[in-house]
């Protein structure tokens, strides 16, 4: 029993160390990687343009639900006028960075982990290494840099469409005065809320993309499965671990800002 | 490049085990430069592991590999020099699906040299032209046939003008005509570009025709090394068993089809 606990603990520590080295290597490889910006632009397209519809759809419906639920809770206390405050702070501080990150993990993160897993299994990563190309710099670094830019941008868009969704359900459907709603939004959001939103989004982007990259890059190397099973297992681990880490990270960052 | 008789690659006591099973046990081999050297062996003999150890993809458990007289391994500079002067053609080609044929060939030049864009383009087009692939420069690998993908992979392997090219089972899964075509391609471009080719395969007839020297890898050890003529005339039991497998099959089939079973 003690031996197995010790073995698991050592595995966890070794895995964390390996992961940290991988992320460090990704950033240190940036200066030495040639034609990085072309791959960075492609990564921005994959995480930004391709994922935009899902982020917008989820943002609108989150705002609609917040407006609906918020109105019924606040009306019990005769405080419908605070609907804009509730919707905006919920979105900016929590919902936008967390839900946008989860959507990006589901779409771009899983695709990235699967792509790297297939590249590992078809020896494309080995081919890069035999050419003398830094495989981490070539494949991972542009995606990590793109995540630092795209996740905050997607969170900002999520906030905008979420506020609009809240106004549709609160003002247009349930009768809260539109001016009251938008002036409450304007009064509620402060600089520190925006800082919290963008800090969270950037950290979630870094966490999620590096976890997906690590899992895909090592598909079939650290675990017993090989071939298609290794890719599917790596993709599943990437999505589950990065989603959990986003929520853990959310709690930790919130505890600093609250 | 060294003289035709000098040794470009030296391997001493190369060993590798996976999960306690010894795949390579003390391989010694010297590959002379400027020729096609083929390592033959049945499936599961450890040929691909051997080649991956040489390419630096799989670290060996023991043994030493030297390239052009310089030991590889922990010496990062020697390893960088080796990677710059060595090309690898993988069994599954390992082409990048998201890149066009031209981009695939340009990749090693783009990432490992300081050549300008025009020079990279011109060298890559020249490599494609040599392999008769220039009309397919804008095609993605998925849109090419198996043979064309093989040629594209070879174009990528030789675009940096390497002195040594490693071929991992270049004819795996191909029909006899295509196997001949691949070996003819290797022989043709080896002569044109002057590189040393180290090939691992289990296709005996084609390898014997195309190679200058052959070795037989069986049970993790080199059982034979010599010219194709030596291989053909060898009386070594392992060589004879591997070489004459067709005759053995013919005898087995004849026994099965015989009207009076041997047991009767």
XYZ file of C-alpha atoms in Angstrom:
522
model
C 0.000 0.000 0.000
C 2.690 2.495 1.080
C 4.859 1.351 -1.805
C 2.087 1.932 -4.358
C 1.288 5.381 -2.891
C 4.992 6.209 -3.102
C 5.194 4.984 -6.680
C 2.149 7.039 -7.728
C 3.562 10.122 -5.960
C 6.895 9.709 -7.736
C 5.103 9.283 -11.080
C 3.090 12.469 -10.476
C 6.194 14.470 -9.528
C 8.115 13.071 -12.501
C 5.201 13.874 -14.820
C 4.940 17.445 -13.516
C 8.681 17.929 -13.924
C 8.587 16.570 -17.452
C 5.597 18.781 -18.293
C 7.341 21.887 -16.914
C 10.461 21.131 -18.951
C 8.288 20.652 -22.058
C 6.582 24.050 -21.583
C 9.923 25.718 -20.831
C 11.465 24.144 -23.933
C 8.515 25.417 -26.011
C 9.158 29.034 -25.005
C 12.949 28.803 -25.151
C 12.716 27.401 -28.684
C 10.911 30.513 -29.980
C 14.031 32.578 -30.869
C 15.635 29.651 -32.735
C 12.577 28.680 -34.761
C 12.642 29.929 -38.344
C 9.509 31.222 -40.101
C 7.600 31.011 -36.810
C 5.132 33.747 -37.696
C 3.600 31.862 -40.621
C 2.765 28.974 -38.293
C 1.639 31.463 -35.614
C -0.835 32.975 -38.120
C -2.162 29.497 -38.901
C -2.555 28.770 -35.171
C -4.429 32.065 -34.666
C -6.747 31.050 -37.505
C -7.334 27.585 -35.986
C -7.987 28.843 -32.459
C -9.600 32.137 -33.467
C -11.553 32.081 -36.717
C -12.457 28.390 -36.666
C -13.639 28.466 -33.033
C -15.435 31.802 -33.299
C -18.941 30.447 -34.097
C -19.023 28.085 -31.115
C -17.777 30.803 -28.744
C -20.377 33.259 -30.034
C -23.245 30.739 -29.814
C -22.327 29.687 -26.262
C -21.824 33.349 -25.295
C -25.258 34.412 -26.527
C -27.051 31.550 -24.781
C -25.099 32.063 -21.552
C -26.191 35.714 -21.581
C -29.798 34.730 -22.346
C -29.869 32.251 -19.436
C -28.150 34.700 -17.046
C -30.735 37.369 -17.966
C -33.612 34.961 -17.470
C -32.458 33.441 -14.188
C -31.127 36.756 -12.852
C -34.406 38.527 -13.511
C -36.444 35.941 -11.575
C -34.015 35.921 -8.620
C -33.673 39.721 -8.460
C -37.438 40.335 -8.875
C -38.018 38.484 -5.568
C -36.188 41.349 -3.883
C -37.534 44.063 -6.192
C -34.029 44.628 -7.582
C -34.600 44.003 -11.312
C -32.628 47.175 -11.983
C -29.455 45.360 -10.900
C -29.810 42.787 -13.703
C -27.109 44.497 -15.816
C -24.720 44.434 -12.843
C -25.305 40.758 -12.196
C -25.011 39.666 -15.838
C -21.929 41.776 -16.558
C -19.945 40.804 -13.440
C -20.841 37.110 -13.827
C -19.709 37.191 -17.435
C -16.562 39.251 -17.044
C -15.234 37.675 -13.864
C -16.173 34.021 -14.381
C -18.330 32.839 -17.233
C -16.513 34.345 -20.213
C -12.930 33.231 -19.477
C -13.998 29.797 -18.181
C -16.633 28.892 -20.782
C -14.649 30.326 -23.699
C -11.638 28.281 -22.552
C -13.738 25.109 -22.253
C -15.149 25.659 -25.754
C -11.661 26.239 -27.153
C -10.401 23.080 -25.433
C -13.283 21.097 -26.937
C -12.643 22.333 -30.439
C -9.057 23.561 -30.942
C -7.362 21.759 -28.028
C -8.712 18.317 -28.894
C -7.843 18.814 -32.582
C -4.323 19.913 -31.635
C -3.757 16.908 -29.339
C -5.073 14.509 -32.014
C -2.948 16.128 -34.740
C 0.226 15.850 -32.662
C -0.682 12.272 -31.677
C -1.058 11.290 -35.325
C 2.177 13.078 -36.198
C 3.913 11.082 -33.449
C 2.418 7.799 -34.680
C 3.221 8.415 -38.347
C 6.820 9.344 -37.460
C 6.429 12.956 -38.626
C 7.871 14.168 -35.307
C 10.757 11.684 -35.635
C 11.282 12.953 -39.198
C 11.592 16.539 -37.934
C 14.131 15.446 -35.346
C 16.224 13.535 -37.892
C 16.246 16.678 -40.074
C 17.714 18.590 -37.126
C 14.508 20.629 -36.690
C 13.425 21.423 -33.112
C 10.075 19.591 -33.174
C 8.743 21.416 -30.099
C 9.686 24.801 -31.524
C 8.190 23.970 -34.891
C 4.957 22.303 -33.759
C 4.138 23.595 -30.256
C 5.603 27.099 -29.783
C 3.413 28.845 -32.401
C 0.261 27.366 -30.827
C 1.268 28.462 -27.319
C 1.968 32.011 -28.492
C -1.337 32.071 -30.390
C -3.220 30.888 -27.278
C -1.873 33.836 -25.262
C -3.475 36.161 -27.798
C -6.609 34.262 -28.852
C -8.020 33.107 -25.489
C -8.342 36.698 -24.093
C -9.769 37.867 -27.435
C -12.373 35.093 -27.452
C -13.234 35.853 -23.811
C -13.802 39.513 -24.753
C -16.123 38.503 -27.596
C -17.913 36.117 -25.230
C -18.532 39.047 -22.838
C -19.890 41.277 -25.635
C -22.353 38.725 -27.033
C -23.229 37.536 -23.509
C -24.182 41.079 -22.466
C -26.288 41.357 -25.590
C -27.948 37.996 -24.767
C -28.668 39.239 -21.222
C -30.253 42.388 -22.637
C -32.434 40.337 -25.027
C -33.862 38.134 -22.270
C -33.893 40.823 -19.544
C -35.035 43.875 -21.484
C -36.757 42.697 -24.657
C -38.511 39.607 -23.241
C -38.958 40.345 -19.515
C -39.409 44.117 -19.550
C -36.390 45.562 -17.715
C -35.776 49.035 -19.086
C -32.972 48.891 -21.660
C -31.366 52.114 -20.398
C -31.387 50.792 -16.831
C -29.794 47.515 -17.974
C -26.958 49.117 -19.985
C -26.222 51.835 -17.429
C -25.933 49.129 -14.742
C -23.506 47.294 -17.015
C -21.514 50.483 -17.527
C -21.337 51.221 -13.786
C -20.534 47.657 -12.748
C -17.496 46.817 -14.862
C -14.252 48.220 -13.484
C -10.704 47.959 -14.728
C -9.856 45.257 -12.166
C -12.713 43.078 -13.501
C -11.348 43.317 -17.010
C -7.849 42.580 -15.707
C -9.198 39.484 -13.945
C -11.004 38.382 -17.106
C -8.005 38.744 -19.410
C -5.509 37.343 -16.884
C -7.653 34.271 -16.426
C -8.136 33.853 -20.178
C -4.391 34.093 -20.881
C -3.513 31.629 -18.096
C -6.243 29.215 -19.237
C -4.953 29.474 -22.810
C -1.428 28.677 -21.710
C -2.536 25.819 -19.430
C -4.966 24.219 -21.878
C -2.738 24.474 -24.936
C 0.358 23.194 -23.149
C -1.554 20.245 -21.640
C -3.065 19.356 -25.039
C 0.354 19.725 -26.684
C 2.089 17.598 -24.048
C -0.485 14.809 -24.281
C -0.504 14.742 -28.082
C 3.275 15.038 -28.384
C 3.807 12.059 -26.084
C 0.964 9.909 -27.464
C 2.054 6.288 -27.265
C 5.378 7.140 -25.594
C 4.446 7.421 -21.913
C 1.567 4.940 -21.967
C 1.061 1.353 -23.027
C -1.404 1.970 -25.909
C -0.131 2.457 -29.463
C -1.517 3.527 -32.836
C -5.114 4.786 -33.030
C -5.763 3.843 -29.395
C -2.812 5.937 -28.254
C -4.130 8.947 -30.189
C -7.660 8.562 -28.809
C -6.359 8.074 -25.249
C -4.076 11.113 -25.555
C -6.926 13.268 -26.902
C -9.251 12.194 -24.098
C -6.585 12.878 -21.451
C -5.841 16.255 -23.048
C -9.487 17.393 -22.930
C -10.233 16.035 -19.441
C -7.013 17.261 -17.789
C -7.072 20.701 -19.379
C -10.779 21.204 -18.497
C -10.075 20.240 -14.879
C -6.994 22.464 -14.744
C -8.990 25.416 -16.106
C -11.476 25.051 -13.229
C -8.704 24.581 -10.646
C -6.875 27.582 -12.090
C -10.093 29.593 -12.016
C -10.469 29.007 -8.284
C -6.837 29.887 -7.563
C -6.860 33.089 -9.645
C -10.280 34.145 -8.276
C -8.993 33.769 -4.725
C -6.273 36.342 -5.538
C -8.648 38.832 -7.170
C -11.662 38.631 -4.830
C 32.657 13.242 -49.023
C 35.177 10.565 -48.220
C 36.754 8.128 -50.663
C 34.656 5.220 -51.868
C 36.573 2.691 -49.775
C 36.553 4.612 -46.440
C 34.022 3.855 -43.724
C 31.367 6.556 -43.217
C 29.456 4.809 -40.439
C 30.912 2.593 -37.729
C 28.800 0.642 -35.253
C 30.295 -1.207 -32.286
C 28.465 -3.427 -29.799
C 25.038 -1.852 -30.404
C 22.419 -3.318 -28.027
C 18.809 -2.471 -27.328
C 16.124 -4.136 -25.202
C 12.414 -3.393 -24.815
C 10.627 -4.526 -21.629
C 13.405 -7.039 -20.891
C 13.417 -8.508 -24.417
C 16.725 -8.054 -26.192
C 16.123 -6.841 -29.755
C 19.699 -5.972 -30.699
C 22.549 -7.744 -28.981
C 25.972 -6.354 -29.740
C 25.854 -5.375 -33.391
C 29.161 -4.570 -35.074
C 29.038 -3.119 -38.565
C 31.055 -0.835 -40.797
C 29.351 0.914 -43.702
C 31.774 1.937 -46.476
C 31.016 5.294 -48.079
C 29.629 5.754 -51.573
C 27.754 2.480 -51.847
C 24.405 0.849 -51.163
C 24.637 -1.243 -48.012
C 21.568 -3.338 -47.250
C 20.719 -4.984 -43.938
C 18.435 -7.933 -44.622
C 16.423 -9.807 -42.075
C 13.044 -11.378 -41.403
C 10.173 -9.417 -39.833
C 10.785 -8.824 -36.137
C 14.557 -9.260 -36.446
C 15.135 -5.711 -35.163
C 16.002 -4.031 -38.482
C 13.889 -0.912 -37.909
C 15.108 -0.600 -34.305
C 18.673 -0.868 -35.615
C 18.054 1.918 -38.140
C 16.331 4.107 -35.527
C 19.297 3.688 -33.193
C 21.604 4.764 -36.025
C 19.329 7.737 -36.867
C 19.320 8.833 -33.216
C 15.566 8.373 -32.805
C 15.865 5.483 -30.339
C 18.719 5.663 -27.809
C 20.687 2.393 -27.650
C 21.260 0.704 -24.279
C 24.903 0.050 -25.091
C 27.377 0.416 -27.923
C 28.954 3.196 -29.935
C 28.114 4.740 -33.291
C 30.575 6.903 -35.175
C 29.910 8.971 -38.271
C 32.824 9.952 -40.482
C 35.167 9.022 -37.646
C 33.414 11.145 -34.969
C 31.582 9.327 -32.173
C 27.900 10.221 -31.829
C 25.797 9.994 -28.682
C 26.280 12.559 -25.947
C 28.255 14.967 -28.137
C 25.573 17.479 -29.208
C 27.782 19.113 -31.850
C 28.639 15.776 -33.455
C 24.946 14.872 -33.421
C 23.999 18.183 -35.081
C 26.662 17.608 -37.721
C 25.351 14.068 -38.262
C 21.756 15.300 -38.664
C 22.918 17.931 -41.168
C 24.755 15.341 -43.257
C 22.255 12.487 -42.969
C 18.794 12.009 -44.507
C 16.170 9.458 -43.490
C 13.421 7.907 -45.579
C 10.817 6.474 -43.211
C 8.786 3.330 -43.817
C 5.524 5.329 -43.910
C 7.227 8.313 -45.626
C 6.397 10.685 -42.677
C 5.281 13.468 -45.015
C 3.371 16.443 -43.599
C -0.245 16.226 -44.798
C -0.910 19.938 -44.330
C 2.015 20.969 -46.540
C 2.269 20.781 -50.333
C 4.936 18.660 -52.033
C 7.151 21.726 -52.485
C 6.672 22.835 -48.867
C 7.507 19.319 -47.636
C 10.762 19.339 -49.593
C 11.588 22.924 -48.553
C 11.032 22.221 -44.854
C 14.539 20.976 -43.891
C 16.191 23.831 -45.818
C 13.825 26.419 -44.311
C 14.337 25.260 -40.766
C 17.990 24.261 -40.663
C 19.790 26.599 -43.075
C 20.126 30.350 -43.490
C 19.512 30.205 -47.257
C 17.249 32.905 -48.689
C 13.753 32.147 -49.934
C 14.728 32.056 -53.634
C 17.625 29.657 -53.026
C 15.403 27.340 -50.956
C 12.751 27.404 -53.688
C 15.280 26.674 -56.420
C 16.966 23.794 -54.513
C 13.603 22.275 -53.599
C 12.376 22.468 -57.198
C 15.639 20.874 -58.349
C 15.130 17.982 -55.895
C 11.546 17.565 -57.146
C 12.764 17.678 -60.750
C 15.380 14.994 -60.063
C 12.638 12.737 -58.746
C 10.316 13.698 -61.663
C 7.855 15.287 -59.269
C 7.984 18.945 -60.365
C 4.480 18.767 -61.901
C 3.084 17.820 -58.491
C 4.734 20.644 -56.503
C 1.378 22.068 -55.357
C -0.211 18.701 -54.525
C -0.642 17.599 -50.926
C 0.765 14.137 -50.038
C -2.766 12.733 -49.635
C -3.442 13.412 -53.319
C -0.394 11.418 -54.478
C -0.040 7.681 -55.127
C 2.112 5.482 -52.852
C 5.002 5.484 -55.332
C 4.866 9.264 -55.732
C 4.830 9.727 -51.961
C 7.939 7.554 -51.771
C 9.648 9.707 -54.399
C 8.561 12.866 -52.580
C 9.975 11.503 -49.311
C 13.252 10.745 -51.105
C 13.295 14.264 -52.567
C 12.946 15.643 -49.022
C 15.673 13.307 -47.767
C 18.189 14.367 -50.450
C 17.387 18.092 -50.731
C 20.019 18.933 -48.109
C 22.583 16.969 -50.180
C 23.311 14.449 -47.405
C 26.291 12.122 -47.440
C 24.347 9.277 -45.845
C 20.700 8.339 -46.445
C 18.952 5.781 -44.232
C 16.091 3.821 -45.817
C 13.691 2.120 -43.408
C 11.864 -0.706 -45.242
C 11.449 1.381 -48.414
C 9.438 -1.350 -50.175
C 7.151 -2.420 -47.325
C 3.660 -3.226 -48.565
C 4.481 -2.709 -52.263
C 3.842 -5.139 -55.116
C 6.866 -6.726 -56.906
C 6.873 -4.199 -59.764
C 6.849 -1.250 -57.362
C 9.521 -2.904 -55.209
C 11.744 -3.069 -58.288
C 10.945 0.556 -59.089
C 11.861 1.717 -55.562
C 15.198 -0.135 -55.577
C 15.908 1.200 -59.072
C 15.131 4.700 -57.757
C 17.501 4.262 -54.802
C 20.280 2.952 -57.077
C 19.749 5.744 -59.628
C 19.816 8.641 -57.175
C 22.591 7.099 -55.113
C 24.728 7.195 -58.264
C 23.521 10.684 -59.238
C 23.899 12.312 -55.814
C 26.775 10.139 -54.618
C 25.442 9.516 -51.119
C 25.910 6.335 -49.108
C 22.675 4.384 -48.724
C 21.974 2.219 -45.684
C 18.833 0.218 -46.434
C 16.969 -2.190 -44.161
C 14.561 -4.546 -45.899
C 13.376 -8.141 -46.087
C 13.105 -8.181 -49.874
C 16.035 -10.463 -50.746
C 15.994 -10.647 -54.578
C 15.692 -6.884 -55.140
C 18.252 -6.063 -52.453
C 20.784 -8.524 -53.890
C 20.505 -6.925 -57.325
C 20.668 -3.299 -56.163
C 23.179 -3.469 -53.285
C 26.956 -3.318 -53.206
C 27.143 -5.048 -49.820
C 24.596 -6.891 -47.687
C 24.349 -8.017 -44.080
C 21.880 -10.413 -42.489
C 20.376 -9.446 -39.144
C 18.716 -12.315 -37.300
C 17.966 -12.771 -33.592
C 19.481 -9.367 -32.805
C 22.901 -10.210 -34.308
C 24.630 -9.743 -37.645
C 24.871 -13.329 -38.922
C 26.485 -12.539 -42.259
C 28.163 -9.652 -44.048
C 29.567 -9.612 -47.565
C 28.839 -8.939 -51.209
C 25.562 -10.096 -52.817
C 27.575 -12.817 -54.607
C 28.932 -14.062 -51.248
C 25.379 -14.060 -49.878
C 24.087 -16.097 -52.824
C 26.819 -18.720 -52.472
C 26.981 -18.787 -48.666
C 26.455 -22.111 -46.917
C 25.822 -20.447 -43.524
C 22.636 -22.186 -42.277
C 20.842 -18.956 -41.244
C 21.657 -17.339 -44.602
C 20.578 -20.432 -46.504
C 17.307 -20.656 -44.571
C 16.465 -16.993 -45.199
C 17.685 -16.952 -48.815
C 16.103 -20.262 -49.828
C 12.760 -19.689 -48.133
C 10.993 -19.887 -51.521
C 12.454 -23.342 -52.191
C 11.454 -24.441 -48.689
C 7.887 -23.213 -49.301
C 7.800 -25.064 -52.626
C 8.861 -28.291 -50.870
C 6.260 -27.809 -48.127
C 3.449 -27.164 -50.642
C 4.527 -30.174 -52.699
C 4.402 -32.341 -49.559
C 0.899 -31.036 -48.681
C -0.387 -31.710 -52.210
C 1.258 -35.112 -52.409
C -1.353 -37.956 -52.955
C 0.300 -40.092 -50.273
C 0.900 -38.117 -47.034
C 4.315 -38.597 -45.487
C 2.741 -39.914 -42.264
C 1.048 -42.851 -44.087
